[in-house]
Coordinates of N, CA and C in Angstrom, one line a residue:
M1 N -13.6 24.7 6.9 CA -12.8 24.4 8.1 C -11.3 24.5 7.6
A2 N -10.5 25.3 8.3 CA -9.1 25.4 7.9 C -8.3 24.2 8.0
I3 N -7.4 24.0 7.2 CA -6.6 22.8 7.3 C -5.5 23.1 8.3
K4 N -5.4 22.2 9.4 CA -4.3 22.5 10.4 C -3.3 21.5 10.4
A5 N -3.5 20.3 9.6 CA -2.5 19.4 9.6 C -2.6 18.5 8.2
V6 N -1.5 18.0 7.8 CA -1.4 17.1 6.7 C -0.9 15.7 7.1
L7 N -1.6 14.7 6.7 CA -1.2 13.4 6.9 C -0.7 12.8 5.4
L8 N 0.4 12.2 5.4 CA 0.9 11.7 4.2 C 1.0 10.2 4.2
D9 N 0.7 9.7 3.0 CA 1.1 8.3 2.5 C 2.6 8.2 2.4
L10 N 3.1 7.0 2.3 CA 4.6 6.9 2.2 C 5.0 6.4 0.9
D11 N 4.7 5.1 0.5 CA 5.2 4.4 -0.7 C 4.5 5.1 -2.0
D12 N 5.3 5.5 -2.9 CA 4.8 6.1 -4.1 C 4.3 7.5 -3.9
T13 N 4.4 8.0 -2.6 CA 4.1 9.4 -2.3 C 5.3 10.1 -2.0
L14 N 6.3 9.5 -1.2 CA 7.4 10.1 -0.8 C 8.6 9.5 -1.5
W15 N 8.4 8.3 -2.0 CA 9.5 7.6 -2.8 C 8.8 6.5 -3.6
P16 N 9.5 6.2 -4.8 CA 8.9 5.1 -5.6 C 9.2 3.9 -4.9
V17 N 8.1 3.0 -4.8 CA 8.3 1.8 -4.0 C 8.7 0.5 -4.8
A18 N 8.5 0.3 -6.0 CA 8.7 -0.8 -6.8 C 10.2 -1.1 -6.8
P19 N 11.1 -0.1 -7.0 CA 12.5 -0.5 -7.0 C 13.1 -0.9 -5.6
V20 N 12.4 -0.2 -4.5 CA 12.7 -0.6 -3.2 C 12.4 -2.0 -2.9
I21 N 11.2 -2.5 -3.3 CA 10.9 -3.9 -3.0 C 11.7 -4.9 -4.0
R22 N 12.1 -4.5 -5.1 CA 12.9 -5.3 -6.0 C 14.3 -5.4 -5.2
H23 N 14.8 -4.3 -4.7 CA 16.1 -4.3 -4.0 C 16.0 -5.3 -2.8
A24 N 15.0 -5.1 -2.0 CA 14.8 -5.8 -0.7 C 14.7 -7.2 -1.0
E25 N 13.9 -7.7 -2.1 CA 13.8 -9.1 -2.3 C 15.1 -9.6 -2.8
S26 N 15.7 -8.9 -3.6 CA 17.1 -9.3 -4.2 C 18.1 -9.6 -2.9
A27 N 18.1 -8.6 -2.0 CA 18.9 -8.7 -0.8 C 18.6 -10.0 0.0
L28 N 17.4 -10.2 0.2 CA 16.8 -11.4 0.9 C 17.3 -12.6 0.2
Q29 N 17.2 -12.7 -1.2 CA 17.6 -13.8 -1.9 C 19.1 -14.1 -1.9
Q30 N 19.8 -13.1 -1.9 CA 21.3 -13.2 -1.7 C 21.7 -13.8 -0.3
W31 N 20.9 -13.3 0.8 CA 21.2 -13.8 2.1 C 20.8 -15.4 2.2
L32 N 19.7 -15.7 1.5 CA 19.3 -17.1 1.5 C 20.4 -18.0 0.9
H33 N 21.0 -17.5 -0.2 CA 22.0 -18.3 -0.9 C 23.1 -18.6 0.1
E34 N 23.4 -17.6 0.9 CA 24.5 -17.9 1.8 C 24.1 -18.5 3.1
Y35 N 23.0 -18.3 3.6 CA 22.8 -18.9 5.0 C 21.6 -19.9 5.0
A36 N 20.9 -20.0 3.9 CA 19.9 -21.0 3.8 C 19.8 -21.6 2.4
P37 N 21.0 -22.1 1.9 CA 21.1 -22.5 0.4 C 20.0 -23.5 0.0
V38 N 19.6 -24.3 0.8 CA 18.6 -25.3 0.5 C 17.3 -24.6 0.1
V39 N 17.0 -23.6 0.8 CA 15.8 -22.8 0.5 C 15.9 -21.9 -0.8
A40 N 17.1 -21.3 -1.0 CA 17.4 -20.6 -2.2 C 17.3 -21.5 -3.4
Q41 N 17.7 -22.8 -3.3 CA 17.7 -23.7 -4.4 C 16.3 -24.0 -4.9
N42 N 15.4 -23.9 -4.0 CA 14.0 -24.3 -4.3 C 13.1 -23.1 -4.5
Y43 N 13.5 -22.0 -4.0 CA 12.6 -20.8 -4.0 C 13.4 -19.6 -4.4
N44 N 13.1 -19.1 -5.6 CA 13.5 -17.8 -6.1 C 12.5 -16.7 -5.7
V45 N 12.8 -15.5 -6.1 CA 11.9 -14.4 -5.8 C 10.4 -14.6 -6.2
E46 N 10.3 -15.1 -7.4 CA 8.9 -15.3 -8.0 C 8.2 -16.4 -7.3
K47 N 8.8 -17.5 -7.0 CA 8.1 -18.6 -6.2 C 7.9 -18.2 -4.8
L48 N 8.7 -17.4 -4.2 CA 8.3 -16.9 -2.8 C 7.0 -15.9 -2.9
R49 N 7.0 -15.2 -4.0 CA 5.9 -14.3 -4.2 C 4.6 -15.1 -4.4
E50 N 4.7 -16.2 -5.2 CA 3.6 -17.0 -5.4 C 3.0 -17.6 -4.2
R51 N 3.9 -18.2 -3.4 CA 3.5 -18.7 -2.0 C 2.9 -17.6 -1.1
R52 N 3.5 -16.4 -1.4 CA 2.9 -15.3 -0.4 C 1.5 -14.9 -0.8
N53 N 1.3 -15.1 -2.0 CA -0.1 -14.7 -2.6 C -1.1 -15.7 -2.1
V54 N -0.7 -16.9 -2.0 CA -1.5 -18.0 -1.4 C -1.8 -17.7 -0.1
L55 N -0.7 -17.4 0.8 CA -0.8 -17.4 2.2 C -1.6 -16.1 2.6
V56 N -1.7 -15.1 1.9 CA -2.4 -14.0 2.3 C -3.9 -14.2 2.5
A57 N -4.4 -15.2 1.8 CA -5.8 -15.5 1.8 C -6.1 -16.4 3.1
S58 N -5.1 -16.8 3.8 CA -5.3 -17.8 4.8 C -5.6 -17.1 6.2
D59 N -5.3 -15.9 6.3 CA -5.5 -15.2 7.6 C -5.7 -13.7 7.4
Q60 N -6.9 -13.2 8.1 CA -7.2 -11.8 7.8 C -6.2 -10.8 8.2
R61 N -5.3 -11.3 9.2 CA -4.3 -10.4 9.6 C -3.3 -10.1 8.4
F62 N -3.1 -11.0 7.6 CA -2.2 -10.8 6.5 C -2.6 -9.6 5.4
Q63 N -3.9 -9.3 5.6 CA -4.3 -8.3 4.8 C -3.8 -6.8 5.1
Y64 N -3.3 -6.7 6.5 CA -2.8 -5.4 6.9 C -1.4 -5.6 7.5
D65 N -1.0 -6.6 7.9 CA 0.3 -6.9 8.5 C 1.3 -7.6 7.4
L66 N 1.8 -6.8 6.6 CA 2.7 -7.3 5.5 C 4.0 -7.8 6.1
W67 N 4.4 -7.4 7.3 CA 5.7 -7.9 7.9 C 5.4 -9.3 8.4
A68 N 4.2 -9.5 9.0 CA 3.9 -10.8 9.5 C 3.7 -11.8 8.4
L69 N 3.1 -11.4 7.3 CA 3.0 -12.1 6.1 C 4.3 -12.7 5.6
R70 N 5.3 -11.9 5.3 CA 6.6 -12.3 4.9 C 7.3 -13.2 6.0
H71 N 7.1 -12.8 7.2 CA 7.8 -13.6 8.3 C 7.2 -15.0 8.4
T72 N 5.9 -15.0 8.3 CA 5.3 -16.3 8.4 C 5.7 -17.3 7.3
L73 N 5.7 -16.7 6.2 CA 6.1 -17.5 4.9 C 7.5 -18.1 5.1
L74 N 8.4 -17.2 5.5 CA 9.9 -17.6 5.6 C 9.9 -18.8 6.7
K75 N 9.2 -18.6 7.8 CA 9.2 -19.6 8.9 C 8.5 -21.0 8.2
Q76 N 7.5 -20.9 7.5 CA 7.1 -22.1 6.9 C 8.0 -22.8 5.8
V77 N 8.5 -22.0 5.1 CA 9.6 -22.6 4.0 C 10.8 -23.0 4.7
F78 N 11.3 -22.3 5.7 CA 12.5 -22.8 6.5 C 12.2 -24.1 7.1
D79 N 11.1 -24.2 7.7 CA 10.7 -25.5 8.5 C 10.7 -26.7 7.5
E80 N 10.0 -26.4 6.4 CA 9.9 -27.5 5.3 C 11.3 -27.9 4.9
H81 N 12.3 -27.2 4.9 CA 13.6 -27.5 4.5 C 14.6 -27.7 5.7
G82 N 14.1 -27.8 6.8 CA 15.0 -28.3 7.9 C 15.9 -27.1 8.3
V83 N 15.4 -25.9 8.1 CA 16.4 -24.6 8.5 C 15.7 -24.1 9.8
A84 N 16.6 -23.8 10.7 CA 16.2 -23.3 12.1 C 15.2 -22.0 11.9
A85 N 14.1 -22.1 12.6 CA 13.2 -21.1 12.6 C 13.7 -19.8 13.0
E86 N 14.5 -19.7 13.9 CA 15.0 -18.3 14.3 C 15.7 -17.6 13.1
K87 N 16.1 -18.3 12.1 CA 16.7 -17.7 10.9 C 15.7 -16.8 10.2
A88 N 14.5 -17.1 10.4 CA 13.4 -16.2 9.7 C 13.5 -14.8 10.3
D89 N 13.9 -14.6 11.6 CA 14.1 -13.3 12.1 C 15.3 -12.6 11.5
Q90 N 16.3 -13.4 11.3 CA 17.6 -12.7 10.6 C 17.1 -12.4 9.2
A91 N 16.5 -13.3 8.5 CA 16.0 -13.0 7.2 C 15.1 -11.7 7.0
M92 N 14.3 -11.6 7.9 CA 13.4 -10.4 8.0 C 14.2 -9.1 8.2
A93 N 15.2 -9.2 9.0 CA 16.1 -8.1 9.4 C 16.8 -7.6 8.2
V94 N 17.2 -8.6 7.3 CA 17.9 -8.2 6.0 C 16.9 -7.5 5.1
F95 N 15.7 -8.1 5.0 CA 14.7 -7.6 4.2 C 14.4 -6.3 4.6
A96 N 14.1 -6.0 5.8 CA 13.8 -4.7 6.5 C 14.8 -3.6 6.2
D97 N 16.0 -4.0 6.5 CA 17.2 -3.0 6.2 C 17.1 -2.6 4.8
A98 N 16.9 -3.4 3.8 CA 17.0 -3.1 2.4 C 15.7 -2.4 2.1
R99 N 14.5 -2.6 2.8 CA 13.3 -2.0 2.6 C 13.3 -0.5 2.9
N100 N 14.3 -0.2 3.9 CA 14.3 1.2 4.3 C 15.4 2.1 3.6
K101 N 16.0 1.5 2.6 CA 17.0 2.1 1.7 C 16.2 2.7 0.5
V102 N 15.6 3.8 0.8 CA 14.6 4.4 -0.3 C 15.3 5.6 -1.0
D103 N 15.0 5.9 -2.1 CA 15.3 7.1 -3.0 C 14.2 8.1 -3.0
L104 N 14.3 9.1 -2.0 CA 13.3 10.0 -1.9 C 13.1 10.7 -3.2
Y105 N 11.8 11.2 -3.6 CA 11.6 12.1 -4.7 C 12.4 13.4 -4.3
S106 N 12.8 14.1 -5.4 CA 13.7 15.3 -5.1 C 12.9 16.4 -4.3
D107 N 11.7 16.4 -4.4 CA 11.0 17.5 -3.8 C 10.7 17.3 -2.3
V108 N 10.9 16.0 -1.8 CA 10.4 15.6 -0.4 C 11.1 16.3 0.6
K109 N 12.5 16.4 0.7 CA 13.0 17.0 1.9 C 12.8 18.5 2.0
P110 N 13.0 19.3 0.9 CA 12.7 20.6 1.1 C 11.2 21.1 1.3
A111 N 10.3 20.3 0.8 CA 8.9 20.5 1.0 C 8.5 20.1 2.4
L112 N 9.0 19.0 2.9 CA 8.7 18.6 4.3 C 9.2 19.7 5.3
Q113 N 10.3 20.2 5.0 CA 10.9 21.2 5.9 C 9.9 22.4 5.9
A114 N 9.5 22.9 4.7 CA 8.7 24.0 4.5 C 7.3 23.8 5.2
L115 N 6.8 22.5 5.0 CA 5.5 22.3 5.6 C 5.5 22.1 7.1
H116 N 6.7 21.5 7.6 CA 6.8 21.3 9.0 C 6.8 22.7 9.8
E117 N 7.3 23.8 9.1 CA 7.2 25.1 9.8 C 5.9 25.7 9.7
K118 N 4.9 25.2 8.9 CA 3.6 25.8 8.8 C 2.5 25.2 9.6
L119 N 2.6 23.8 9.7 CA 1.4 23.1 10.3 C 2.0 21.7 10.7
L120 N 1.0 20.9 11.4 CA 1.3 19.6 11.9 C 1.4 18.7 10.7
L121 N 2.3 17.7 10.8 CA 2.5 16.6 9.8 C 2.4 15.2 10.5
G122 N 1.9 14.3 9.7 CA 1.8 12.9 10.2 C 1.9 12.0 9.0
T123 N 2.0 10.7 9.2 CA 1.9 9.7 8.1 C 1.0 8.6 8.6
V124 N 0.3 8.0 7.5 CA -0.5 6.8 7.7 C -0.1 5.9 6.5
S125 N 0.4 4.6 6.9 CA 0.8 3.8 5.8 C 0.4 2.4 5.9
N126 N 0.2 1.7 4.8 CA -0.2 0.2 4.9 C 1.2 -0.6 4.8
G127 N 2.3 0.0 4.6 CA 3.6 -0.6 4.5 C 4.3 -0.7 5.9
F128 N 5.6 -1.1 5.9 CA 6.3 -1.1 7.1 C 7.6 -0.5 7.0
A129 N 7.8 0.6 6.3 CA 8.9 1.4 6.3 C 9.1 2.1 7.6
D130 N 10.5 2.2 7.9 CA 10.8 2.8 9.2 C 11.4 4.1 9.0
L131 N 10.5 5.2 9.4 CA 10.9 6.5 9.1 C 12.2 7.1 9.9
Q132 N 12.3 6.3 11.0 CA 13.5 6.7 11.9 C 14.8 6.3 11.0
A133 N 14.7 5.0 10.5 CA 15.8 4.5 9.7 C 16.1 5.3 8.4
I134 N 15.0 5.8 7.8 CA 14.9 6.5 6.6 C 15.4 7.9 6.9
G135 N 15.2 8.4 8.1 CA 15.7 9.8 8.4 C 14.7 10.9 8.3
L136 N 13.4 10.5 8.3 CA 12.4 11.5 8.1 C 11.5 11.7 9.3
A137 N 11.7 10.8 10.4 CA 10.8 10.7 11.5 C 10.6 12.1 12.1
H138 N 11.7 12.9 12.2 CA 11.6 14.2 12.9 C 10.7 15.2 12.4
H139 N 10.3 15.0 11.2 CA 9.2 15.8 10.6 C 7.8 15.6 11.0
F140 N 7.4 14.5 11.6 CA 6.1 14.0 11.8 C 5.7 13.9 13.3
K141 N 4.6 14.4 13.7 CA 4.1 14.4 15.1 C 3.7 12.9 15.3
V142 N 3.1 12.4 14.3 CA 2.4 11.0 14.4 C 2.7 10.2 13.2
S143 N 2.9 9.0 13.4 CA 3.2 8.1 12.3 C 2.6 6.7 12.6
I144 N 1.5 6.3 11.8 CA 0.7 5.1 12.0 C 1.0 4.1 10.9
A145 N 1.4 2.9 11.2 CA 1.6 1.9 10.3 C 0.6 0.8 10.5
A146 N -0.1 0.3 9.4 CA -1.2 -0.6 9.5 C -0.7 -1.9 10.3
Y147 N 0.4 -2.4 10.1 CA 0.8 -3.7 10.7 C 0.9 -3.6 12.2
R148 N 1.2 -2.3 12.7 CA 1.1 -2.2 14.1 C -0.3 -1.7 14.7
F149 N -1.0 -1.1 13.8 CA -2.3 -0.5 14.3 C -3.3 -1.5 14.4
G150 N -3.4 -2.5 13.4 CA -4.3 -3.6 13.4 C -5.3 -3.5 12.3
C151 N -5.3 -2.5 11.4 CA -6.2 -2.4 10.2 C -5.4 -1.6 9.3
A152 N -5.9 -1.6 8.0 CA -5.3 -0.9 6.9 C -6.1 0.1 6.2
K153 N -5.6 1.1 5.6 CA -6.2 2.0 4.7 C -7.1 1.0 3.7
P154 N -8.3 1.3 3.3 CA -9.1 2.4 3.6 C -10.0 2.4 4.8
D155 N -9.8 1.5 5.8 CA -10.5 1.5 6.9 C -10.4 2.9 7.7
S156 N -11.6 3.4 8.0 CA -11.7 4.7 8.6 C -11.0 4.8 9.9
R157 N -10.8 3.8 10.6 CA -10.4 3.8 12.0 C -8.9 4.2 12.0
I158 N -8.1 3.8 11.0 CA -6.6 4.2 11.0 C -6.5 5.8 10.7
F159 N -7.3 6.3 9.9 CA -7.3 7.7 9.6 C -7.8 8.5 10.9
L160 N -8.8 8.0 11.6 CA -9.4 8.8 12.7 C -8.4 8.6 13.9
A161 N -7.7 7.5 13.9 CA -6.7 7.5 15.0 C -5.6 8.5 14.8
A162 N -5.2 8.6 13.6 CA -4.1 9.6 13.3 C -4.7 11.1 13.7
C163 N -6.0 11.4 13.3 CA -6.5 12.7 13.7 C -6.5 12.8 15.3
Q164 N -7.0 11.9 16.0 CA -7.0 11.9 17.4 C -5.7 12.1 18.0
A165 N -4.6 11.4 17.5 CA -3.2 11.6 17.9 C -2.8 13.1 17.6
L166 N -3.3 13.7 16.7 CA -3.0 15.1 16.3 C -3.8 16.0 17.2
G167 N -4.9 15.7 17.8 CA -5.7 16.4 18.6 C -6.6 17.3 17.7
L168 N -7.0 16.7 16.4 CA -7.7 17.5 15.6 C -9.0 16.8 15.1
K169 N -10.0 17.7 14.7 CA -11.1 17.0 14.1 C -10.7 16.6 12.5
P170 N -11.4 15.5 12.1 CA -11.0 15.1 10.7 C -11.1 16.1 9.7
G171 N -12.2 17.0 9.8 CA -12.3 18.0 8.8 C -11.1 19.1 8.7
E172 N -10.3 19.1 9.8 CA -9.2 20.0 10.0 C -7.9 19.3 9.2
V173 N -8.0 18.2 8.8 CA -6.8 17.3 8.4 C -7.0 17.1 6.8
L174 N -5.9 17.2 6.1 CA -5.9 16.8 4.8 C -5.0 15.6 4.7
Y175 N -5.4 14.4 4.0 CA -4.6 13.2 3.8 C -4.2 13.3 2.3
V176 N -3.0 13.0 2.2 CA -2.4 13.0 0.7 C -1.8 11.7 0.4
G177 N -2.3 11.0 -0.8 CA -1.6 9.8 -1.1 C -1.9 9.5 -2.6
D178 N -1.2 8.5 -3.1 CA -1.2 8.1 -4.5 C -2.3 7.3 -4.9
D179 N -2.9 6.6 -4.1 CA -4.0 5.6 -4.4 C -5.4 6.3 -4.2
L180 N -6.2 6.4 -5.4 CA -7.4 6.9 -5.2 C -8.4 6.3 -4.3
L181 N -8.4 4.9 -4.3 CA -9.4 4.1 -3.5 C -8.8 4.1 -2.0
L182 N -7.6 3.6 -1.8 CA -7.1 3.6 -0.4 C -6.9 4.9 0.2
D183 N -6.4 5.9 -0.5 CA -6.0 7.1 0.1 C -7.0 8.2 0.1
V184 N -7.4 8.5 -1.1 CA -8.4 9.6 -1.4 C -9.7 9.3 -0.9
Q185 N -10.3 8.2 -1.4 CA -11.6 7.9 -1.0 C -11.7 7.5 0.5
G186 N -10.6 6.7 1.0 CA -10.5 6.3 2.3 C -10.6 7.5 3.3
A187 N -9.8 8.4 3.0 CA -9.7 9.6 3.9 C -11.1 10.4 3.9
Q188 N -11.6 10.6 2.7 CA -12.9 11.4 2.6 C -14.0 10.6 3.3
Q189 N -14.0 9.3 3.3 CA -15.1 8.6 4.0 C -14.8 8.6 5.6
A190 N -13.6 8.9 5.9 CA -13.5 9.1 7.4 C -13.7 10.6 7.9
G191 N -14.0 11.4 6.9 CA -14.3 12.8 7.2 C -13.2 13.8 6.9
L192 N -11.9 13.2 6.5 CA -10.9 14.1 6.1 C -11.0 14.7 4.8
K193 N -10.2 15.7 4.5 CA -10.0 16.1 3.0 C -9.1 15.1 2.4
G194 N -9.4 14.7 1.1 CA -8.5 13.7 0.4 C -7.8 14.3 -0.9
G195 N -6.4 14.3 -0.7 CA -5.7 14.9 -1.8 C -4.9 13.8 -2.6
W196 N -5.0 13.9 -3.8 CA -4.3 12.8 -4.7 C -3.0 13.3 -5.2
M197 N -2.0 12.4 -4.8 CA -0.6 12.7 -5.2 C -0.5 12.0 -6.5
N198 N -0.4 12.7 -7.6 CA -0.5 12.1 -9.0 C 0.8 12.5 -9.7
R199 N 1.9 11.9 -9.3 CA 3.2 12.2 -9.9 C 3.3 11.8 -11.3
Q200 N 2.5 10.8 -11.7 CA 2.7 10.4 -13.2 C 1.8 11.2 -14.1
G201 N 0.9 12.2 -13.6 CA 0.1 12.8 -14.4 C -1.0 11.9 -15.1
L202 N -1.5 11.0 -14.3 CA -2.5 10.1 -14.7 C -4.0 10.8 -14.9
K203 N -4.8 10.2 -15.6 CA -6.1 10.6 -15.8 C -7.1 9.6 -15.0
I204 N -8.1 10.0 -14.4 CA -9.1 9.2 -13.7 C -10.0 8.5 -14.8
E205 N -9.6 7.4 -15.3 CA -10.4 6.7 -16.4 C -11.0 5.3 -15.9
D206 N -10.3 4.7 -15.0 CA -10.8 3.4 -14.5 C -12.3 3.6 -14.0
E207 N -13.1 2.7 -14.4 CA -14.5 2.9 -13.9 C -14.7 2.9 -12.4
R208 N -13.7 2.1 -11.8 CA -13.8 2.0 -10.3 C -13.4 3.3 -9.6
H209 N -12.8 4.1 -10.3 CA -12.4 5.5 -9.8 C -13.2 6.6 -10.2
L210 N -14.0 6.4 -11.2 CA -14.7 7.7 -11.8 C -15.5 8.5 -10.8
H211 N -16.0 7.8 -9.8 CA -16.9 8.4 -8.8 C -16.1 9.2 -7.8
I212 N -14.8 9.0 -7.7 CA -13.9 9.7 -6.7 C -13.4 11.1 -7.2
K213 N -13.7 12.1 -6.3 CA -13.4 13.4 -6.6 C -12.4 13.9 -5.5
P214 N -11.2 13.9 -5.8 CA -10.2 14.5 -4.8 C -10.5 15.9 -4.5
D215 N -10.2 16.3 -3.3 CA -10.3 17.7 -2.9 C -9.2 18.5 -3.4
A216 N -8.1 17.9 -3.8 CA -7.0 18.6 -4.5 C -6.2 17.5 -5.2
E217 N -5.4 18.0 -6.2 CA -4.5 17.1 -6.9 C -3.1 17.8 -6.9
F218 N -2.1 16.9 -6.7 CA -0.8 17.5 -6.7 C 0.3 16.7 -7.6
A219 N 1.1 17.2 -8.2 CA 2.1 16.6 -8.9 C 3.4 16.2 -8.1
N220 N 3.5 17.0 -6.9 CA 4.7 16.8 -6.1 C 4.2 17.6 -4.7
L221 N 5.2 17.5 -3.8 CA 4.9 18.2 -2.4 C 5.1 19.6 -2.6
H222 N 5.7 20.2 -3.6 CA 5.8 21.7 -3.7 C 4.4 22.2 -4.0
D223 N 3.7 21.4 -5.0 CA 2.3 21.8 -5.3 C 1.4 21.8 -4.1
L224 N 1.7 20.9 -3.2 CA 0.9 20.8 -1.8 C 1.2 22.1 -1.0
T225 N 2.4 22.4 -1.1 CA 2.9 23.6 -0.2 C 2.1 24.9 -0.8
L226 N 2.2 25.0 -2.1 CA 1.6 26.1 -2.7 C 0.0 26.2 -2.5
W227 N -0.5 25.0 -2.6 CA -2.1 24.9 -2.4 C -2.5 25.3 -1.0
L228 N -1.7 24.9 -0.1 CA -2.0 25.3 1.4 C -1.8 26.8 1.6

C-alpha cells in the first residue's frame, strides 16, 4: 500500500529535547526566586524532579498528561508554602514559553517544506510543545498531543486517531520517531509503518528492542524525503 502521509514525533525527532527541558526548568527556577522565593529556597530543579517522580505514580492521568503533572506539583508545593494557588498558572506559562524555544535540527525546515509539497503531514507527541508558538504548525494537517487526547504512545488509539483525522487507512501512513518502543513498535502495532529516526547512529543492542524491526531507518529528514 502506497504511503500517502507521514506522521512525525517531535522531541528528539525535530529538535533535541534535553537542552529545551533544562532551559525551561531553569527559567521556572528563576521565576520562583523572584515571585515565590520561599518555594525556591526549599526546592531546586532536582528536588522538584524528585517530587514529580513520586507524584506521577499517584494518578494514571500523569502517565500521559505531563502538563497536568507539572501544574499539580506546583500547586501542591505552593500550597505547602502559603503561596497563592493561581501563581501555579503563571509559573506554568513561564515553563511552557521556555519549552517552546527549541533549536530545530538543521534539516527540519527544508525537509518539511519538501515533504509538505508531496504528501500529507501530521504529528503525534507525548509532550506538550506548541507547534504554533514554534512556527511549524502550518506544515501539518493534524497534530495530536497526548495530554489533550487522553492517552500516550505506544497506545494504538492515538495513532489511529491521527490516521482517522487524515482520512487514511493505517497502512497508508508512515510514523517516524526516535523511540523504538513508543514510536516504531507503537505505530506498527496500530497497523502503520514504523520508521526509526536514528540521528545518533545507534545500534539495536538492548534486548528489549532486538525484536523490533523498523520499516525504515533515517539519520535525518532528508533521508526520509529520499526514501519516499
